[in-house]
PDB file of N, CA and C in Angstrom:
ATOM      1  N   UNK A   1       1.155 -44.147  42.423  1.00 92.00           N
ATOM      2  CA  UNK A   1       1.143 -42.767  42.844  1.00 92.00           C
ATOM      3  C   UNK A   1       1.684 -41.905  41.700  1.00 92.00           C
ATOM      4  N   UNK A   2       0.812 -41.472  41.133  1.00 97.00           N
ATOM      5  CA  UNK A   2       1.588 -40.358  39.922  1.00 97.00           C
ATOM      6  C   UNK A   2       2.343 -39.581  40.394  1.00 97.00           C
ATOM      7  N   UNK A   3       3.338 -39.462  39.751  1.00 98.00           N
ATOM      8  CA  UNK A   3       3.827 -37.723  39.964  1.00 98.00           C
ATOM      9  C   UNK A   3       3.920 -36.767  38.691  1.00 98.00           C
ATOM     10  N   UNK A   4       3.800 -35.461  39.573  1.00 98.00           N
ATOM     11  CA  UNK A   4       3.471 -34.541  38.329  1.00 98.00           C
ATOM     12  C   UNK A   4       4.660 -33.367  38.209  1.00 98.00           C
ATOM     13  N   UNK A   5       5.344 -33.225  37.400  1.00 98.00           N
ATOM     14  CA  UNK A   5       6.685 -32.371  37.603  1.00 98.00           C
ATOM     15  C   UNK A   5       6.181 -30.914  36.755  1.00 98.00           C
ATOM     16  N   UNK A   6       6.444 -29.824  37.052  1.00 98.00           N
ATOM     17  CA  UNK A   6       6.608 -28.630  36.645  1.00 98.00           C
ATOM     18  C   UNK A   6       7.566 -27.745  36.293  1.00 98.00           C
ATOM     19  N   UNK A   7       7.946 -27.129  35.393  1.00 97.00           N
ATOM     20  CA  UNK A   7       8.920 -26.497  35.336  1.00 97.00           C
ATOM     21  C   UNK A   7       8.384 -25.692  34.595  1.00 97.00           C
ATOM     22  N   UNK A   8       8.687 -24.180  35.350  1.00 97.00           N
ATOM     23  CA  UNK A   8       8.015 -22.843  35.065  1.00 97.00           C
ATOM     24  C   UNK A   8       9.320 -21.648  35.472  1.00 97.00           C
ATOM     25  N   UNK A   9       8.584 -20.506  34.950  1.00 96.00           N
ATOM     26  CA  UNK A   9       9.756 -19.490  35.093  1.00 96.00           C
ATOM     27  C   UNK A   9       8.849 -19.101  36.677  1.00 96.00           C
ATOM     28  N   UNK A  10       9.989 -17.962  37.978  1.00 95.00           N
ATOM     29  CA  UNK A  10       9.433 -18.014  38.678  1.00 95.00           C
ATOM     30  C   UNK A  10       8.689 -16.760  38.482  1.00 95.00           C
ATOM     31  N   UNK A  11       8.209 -16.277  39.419  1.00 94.00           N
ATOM     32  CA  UNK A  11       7.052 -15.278  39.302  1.00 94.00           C
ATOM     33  C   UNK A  11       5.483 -15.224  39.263  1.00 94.00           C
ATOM     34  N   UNK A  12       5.294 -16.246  39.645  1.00 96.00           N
ATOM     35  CA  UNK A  12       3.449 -16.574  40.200  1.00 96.00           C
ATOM     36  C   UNK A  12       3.475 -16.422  41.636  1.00 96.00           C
ATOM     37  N   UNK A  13       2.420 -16.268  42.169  1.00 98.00           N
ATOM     38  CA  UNK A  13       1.444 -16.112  43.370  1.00 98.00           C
ATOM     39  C   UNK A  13       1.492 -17.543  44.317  1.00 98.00           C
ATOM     40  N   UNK A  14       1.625 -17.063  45.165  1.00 98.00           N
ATOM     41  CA  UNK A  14       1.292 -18.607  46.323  1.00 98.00           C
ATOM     42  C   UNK A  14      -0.581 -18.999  45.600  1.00 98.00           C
ATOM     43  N   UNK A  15      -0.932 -18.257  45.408  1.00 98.00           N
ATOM     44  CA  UNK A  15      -2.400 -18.825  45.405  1.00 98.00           C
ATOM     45  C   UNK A  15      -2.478 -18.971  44.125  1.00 98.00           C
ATOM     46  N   UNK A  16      -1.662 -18.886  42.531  1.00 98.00           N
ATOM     47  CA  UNK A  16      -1.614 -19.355  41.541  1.00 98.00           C
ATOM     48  C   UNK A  16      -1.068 -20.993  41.706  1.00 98.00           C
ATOM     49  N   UNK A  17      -0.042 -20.868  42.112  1.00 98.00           N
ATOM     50  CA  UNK A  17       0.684 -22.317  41.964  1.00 98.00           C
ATOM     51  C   UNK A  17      -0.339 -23.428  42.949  1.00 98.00           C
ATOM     52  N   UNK A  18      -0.756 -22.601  44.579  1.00 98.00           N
ATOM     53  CA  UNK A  18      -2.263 -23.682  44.481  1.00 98.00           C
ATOM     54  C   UNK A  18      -2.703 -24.386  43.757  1.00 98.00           C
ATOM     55  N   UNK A  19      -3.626 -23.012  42.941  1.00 98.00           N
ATOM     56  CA  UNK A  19      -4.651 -23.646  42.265  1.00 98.00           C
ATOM     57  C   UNK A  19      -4.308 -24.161  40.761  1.00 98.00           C
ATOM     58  N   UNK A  20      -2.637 -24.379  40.362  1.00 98.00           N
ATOM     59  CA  UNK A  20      -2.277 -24.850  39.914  1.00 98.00           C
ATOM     60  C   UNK A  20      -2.185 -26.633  40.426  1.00 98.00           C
ATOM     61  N   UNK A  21      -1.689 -26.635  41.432  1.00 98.00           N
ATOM     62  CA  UNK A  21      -1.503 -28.267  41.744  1.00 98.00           C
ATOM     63  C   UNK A  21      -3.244 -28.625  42.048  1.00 98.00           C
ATOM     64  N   UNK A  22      -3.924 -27.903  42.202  1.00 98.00           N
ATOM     65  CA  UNK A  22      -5.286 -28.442  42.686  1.00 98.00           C
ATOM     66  C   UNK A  22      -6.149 -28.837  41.305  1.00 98.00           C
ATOM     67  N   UNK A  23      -5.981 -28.027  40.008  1.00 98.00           N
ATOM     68  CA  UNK A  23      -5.915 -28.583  38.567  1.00 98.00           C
ATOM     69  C   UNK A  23      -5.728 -29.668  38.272  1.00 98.00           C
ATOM     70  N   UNK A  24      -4.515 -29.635  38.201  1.00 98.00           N
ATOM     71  CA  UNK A  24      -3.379 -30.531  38.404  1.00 98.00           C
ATOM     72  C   UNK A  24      -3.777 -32.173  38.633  1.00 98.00           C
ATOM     73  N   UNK A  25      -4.175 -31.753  40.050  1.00 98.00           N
ATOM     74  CA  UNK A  25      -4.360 -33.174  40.675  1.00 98.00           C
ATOM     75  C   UNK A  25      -6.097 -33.714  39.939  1.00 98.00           C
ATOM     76  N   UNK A  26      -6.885 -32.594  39.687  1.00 98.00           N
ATOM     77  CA  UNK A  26      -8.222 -32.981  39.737  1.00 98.00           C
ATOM     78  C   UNK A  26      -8.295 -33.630  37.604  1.00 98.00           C
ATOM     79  N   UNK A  27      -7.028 -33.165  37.163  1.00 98.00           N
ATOM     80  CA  UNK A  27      -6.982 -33.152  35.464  1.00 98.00           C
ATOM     81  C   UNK A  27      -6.729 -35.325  35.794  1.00 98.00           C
ATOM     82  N   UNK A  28      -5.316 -35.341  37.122  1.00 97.00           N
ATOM     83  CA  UNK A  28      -4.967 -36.502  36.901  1.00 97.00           C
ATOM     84  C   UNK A  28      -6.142 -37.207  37.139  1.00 97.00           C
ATOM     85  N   UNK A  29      -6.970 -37.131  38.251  1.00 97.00           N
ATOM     86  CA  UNK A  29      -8.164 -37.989  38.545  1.00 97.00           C
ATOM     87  C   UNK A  29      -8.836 -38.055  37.658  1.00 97.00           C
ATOM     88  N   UNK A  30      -8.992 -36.975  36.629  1.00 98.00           N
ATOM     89  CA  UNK A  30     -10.097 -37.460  35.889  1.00 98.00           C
ATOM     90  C   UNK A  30      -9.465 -38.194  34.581  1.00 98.00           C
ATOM     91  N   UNK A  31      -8.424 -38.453  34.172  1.00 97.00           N
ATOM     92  CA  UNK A  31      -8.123 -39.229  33.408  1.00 97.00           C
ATOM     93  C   UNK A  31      -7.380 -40.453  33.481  1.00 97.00           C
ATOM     94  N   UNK A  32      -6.850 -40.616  34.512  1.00 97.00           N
ATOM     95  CA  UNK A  32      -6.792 -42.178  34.977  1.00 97.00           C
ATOM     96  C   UNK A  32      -7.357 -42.625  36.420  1.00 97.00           C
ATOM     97  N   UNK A  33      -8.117 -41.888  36.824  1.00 97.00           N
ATOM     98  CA  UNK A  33      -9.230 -42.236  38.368  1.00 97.00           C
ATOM     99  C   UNK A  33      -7.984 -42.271  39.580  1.00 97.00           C
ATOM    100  N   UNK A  34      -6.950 -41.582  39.602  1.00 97.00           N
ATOM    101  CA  UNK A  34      -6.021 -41.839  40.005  1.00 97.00           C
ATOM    102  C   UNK A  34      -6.299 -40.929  41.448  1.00 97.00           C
ATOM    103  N   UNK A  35      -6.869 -41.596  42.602  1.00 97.00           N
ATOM    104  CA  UNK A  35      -7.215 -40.747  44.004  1.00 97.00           C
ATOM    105  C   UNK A  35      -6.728 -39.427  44.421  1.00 97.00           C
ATOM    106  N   UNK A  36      -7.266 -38.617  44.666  1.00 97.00           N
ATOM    107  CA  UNK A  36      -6.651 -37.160  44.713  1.00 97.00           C
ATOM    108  C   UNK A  36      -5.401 -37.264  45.975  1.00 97.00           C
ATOM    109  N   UNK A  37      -5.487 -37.970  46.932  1.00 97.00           N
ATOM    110  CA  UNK A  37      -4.481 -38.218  47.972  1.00 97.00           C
ATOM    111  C   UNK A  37      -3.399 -38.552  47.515  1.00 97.00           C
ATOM    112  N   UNK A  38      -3.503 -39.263  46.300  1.00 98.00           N
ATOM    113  CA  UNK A  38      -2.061 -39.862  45.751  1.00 98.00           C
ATOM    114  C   UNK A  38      -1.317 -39.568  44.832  1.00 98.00           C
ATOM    115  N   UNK A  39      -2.238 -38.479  44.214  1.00 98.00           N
ATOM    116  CA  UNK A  39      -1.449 -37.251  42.852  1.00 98.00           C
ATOM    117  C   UNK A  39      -0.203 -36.885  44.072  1.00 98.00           C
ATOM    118  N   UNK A  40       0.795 -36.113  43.548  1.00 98.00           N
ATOM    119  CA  UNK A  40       1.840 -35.004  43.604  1.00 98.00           C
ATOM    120  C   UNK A  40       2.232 -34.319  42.983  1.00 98.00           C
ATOM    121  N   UNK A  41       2.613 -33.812  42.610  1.00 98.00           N
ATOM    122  CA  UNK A  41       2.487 -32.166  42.310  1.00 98.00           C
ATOM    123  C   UNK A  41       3.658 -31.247  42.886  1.00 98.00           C
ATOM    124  N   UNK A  42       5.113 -31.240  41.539  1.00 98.00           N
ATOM    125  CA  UNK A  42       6.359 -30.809  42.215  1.00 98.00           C
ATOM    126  C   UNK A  42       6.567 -29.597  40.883  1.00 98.00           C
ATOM    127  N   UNK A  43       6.192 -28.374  41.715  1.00 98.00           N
ATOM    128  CA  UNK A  43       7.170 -26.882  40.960  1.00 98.00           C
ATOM    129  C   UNK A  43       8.203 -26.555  41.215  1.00 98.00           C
ATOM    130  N   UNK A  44       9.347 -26.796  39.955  1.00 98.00           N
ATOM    131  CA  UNK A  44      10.438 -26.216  40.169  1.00 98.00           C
ATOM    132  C   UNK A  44      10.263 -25.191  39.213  1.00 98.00           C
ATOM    133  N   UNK A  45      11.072 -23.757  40.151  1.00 98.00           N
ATOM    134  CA  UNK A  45      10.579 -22.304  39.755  1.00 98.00           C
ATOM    135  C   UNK A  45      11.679 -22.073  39.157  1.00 98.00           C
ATOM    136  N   UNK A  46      12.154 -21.863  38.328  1.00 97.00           N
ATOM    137  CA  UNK A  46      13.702 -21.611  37.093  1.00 97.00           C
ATOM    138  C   UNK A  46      13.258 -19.866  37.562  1.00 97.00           C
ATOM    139  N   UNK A  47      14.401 -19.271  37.654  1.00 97.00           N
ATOM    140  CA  UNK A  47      15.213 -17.702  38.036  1.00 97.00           C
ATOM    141  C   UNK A  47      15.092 -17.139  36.576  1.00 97.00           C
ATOM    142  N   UNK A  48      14.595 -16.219  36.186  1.00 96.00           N
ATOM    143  CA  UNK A  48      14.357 -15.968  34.697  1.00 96.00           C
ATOM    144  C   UNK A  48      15.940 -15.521  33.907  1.00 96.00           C
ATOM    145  N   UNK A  49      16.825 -15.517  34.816  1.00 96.00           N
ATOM    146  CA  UNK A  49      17.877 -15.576  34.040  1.00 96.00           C
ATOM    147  C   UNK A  49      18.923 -16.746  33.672  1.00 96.00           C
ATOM    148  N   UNK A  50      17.745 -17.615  34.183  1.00 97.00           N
ATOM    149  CA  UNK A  50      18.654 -19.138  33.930  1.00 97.00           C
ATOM    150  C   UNK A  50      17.238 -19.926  33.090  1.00 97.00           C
ATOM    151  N   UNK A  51      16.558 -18.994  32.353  1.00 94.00           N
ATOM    152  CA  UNK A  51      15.862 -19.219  31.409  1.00 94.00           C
ATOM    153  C   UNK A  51      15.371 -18.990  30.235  1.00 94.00           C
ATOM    154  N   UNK A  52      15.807 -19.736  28.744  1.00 94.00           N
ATOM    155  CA  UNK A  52      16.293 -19.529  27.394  1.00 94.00           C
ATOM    156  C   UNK A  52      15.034 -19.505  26.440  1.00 94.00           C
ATOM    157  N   UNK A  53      14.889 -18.023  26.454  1.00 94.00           N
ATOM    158  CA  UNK A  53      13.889 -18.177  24.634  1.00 94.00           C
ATOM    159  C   UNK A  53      14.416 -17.815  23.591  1.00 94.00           C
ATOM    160  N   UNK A  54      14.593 -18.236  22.801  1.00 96.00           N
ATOM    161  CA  UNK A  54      14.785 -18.026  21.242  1.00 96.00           C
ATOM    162  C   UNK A  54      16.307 -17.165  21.588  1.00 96.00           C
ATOM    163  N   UNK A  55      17.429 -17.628  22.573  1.00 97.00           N
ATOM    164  CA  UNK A  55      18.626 -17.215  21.972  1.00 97.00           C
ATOM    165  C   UNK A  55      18.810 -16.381  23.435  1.00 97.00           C
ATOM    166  N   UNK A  56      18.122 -16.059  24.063  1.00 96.00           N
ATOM    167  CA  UNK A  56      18.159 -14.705  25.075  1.00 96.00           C
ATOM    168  C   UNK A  56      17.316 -15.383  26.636  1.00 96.00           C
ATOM    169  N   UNK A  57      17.821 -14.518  27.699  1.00 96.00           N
ATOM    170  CA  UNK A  57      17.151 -14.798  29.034  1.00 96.00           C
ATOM    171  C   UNK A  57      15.769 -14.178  28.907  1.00 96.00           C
ATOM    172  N   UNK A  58      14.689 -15.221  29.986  1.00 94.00           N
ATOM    173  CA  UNK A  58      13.516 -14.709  30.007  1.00 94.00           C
ATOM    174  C   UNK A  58      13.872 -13.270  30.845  1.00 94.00           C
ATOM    175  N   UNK A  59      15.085 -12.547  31.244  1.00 94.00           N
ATOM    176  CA  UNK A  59      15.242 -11.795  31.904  1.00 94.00           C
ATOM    177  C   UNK A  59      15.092 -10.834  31.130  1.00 94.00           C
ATOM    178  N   UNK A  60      15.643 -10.578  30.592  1.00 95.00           N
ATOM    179  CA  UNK A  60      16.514  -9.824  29.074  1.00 95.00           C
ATOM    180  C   UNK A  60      15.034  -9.748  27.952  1.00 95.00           C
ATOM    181  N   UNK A  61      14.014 -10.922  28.065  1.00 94.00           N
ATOM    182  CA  UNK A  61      12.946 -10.350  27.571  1.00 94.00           C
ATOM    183  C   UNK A  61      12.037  -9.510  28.171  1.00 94.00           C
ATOM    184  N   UNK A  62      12.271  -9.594  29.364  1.00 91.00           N
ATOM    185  CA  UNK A  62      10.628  -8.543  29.994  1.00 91.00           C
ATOM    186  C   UNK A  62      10.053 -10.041  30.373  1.00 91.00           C
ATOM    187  N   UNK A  63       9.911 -10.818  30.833  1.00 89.00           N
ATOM    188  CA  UNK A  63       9.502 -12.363  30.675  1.00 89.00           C
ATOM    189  C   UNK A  63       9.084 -12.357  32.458  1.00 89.00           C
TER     190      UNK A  63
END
């Protein structure tokens, strides 16, 4: 059973992160035939101020 971990800043759409895991799952099938029932597919959404670019919060950038 693969699993597929994410880590993103938060701020997408219920119907982005969908059709994110539905990618997702269809990228894993097609490169190790791995049954779409048995992909998973886990977003953890990081708070943009507990998230670091180049020195500064993705907050603090406009991010």
């Amino acid at each position: 059973m693969p699993v597929i971990q994410v880590n993103m800043i938060e701020g997408r759409s219920e119907k982005q992160k969908e059709a994110l895991i539905q990618e997702l799952t269809e990228a894993c099938y097609k490169a190790i035939s791995a049954p779409h029932e048995s992909v998973r597919v886990l977003i953890n959404e990081i708070p943009k101020k507990h998230y670091g670019i180049g020195g500064k919060t993705a907050e603090k950038l406009g991010r």
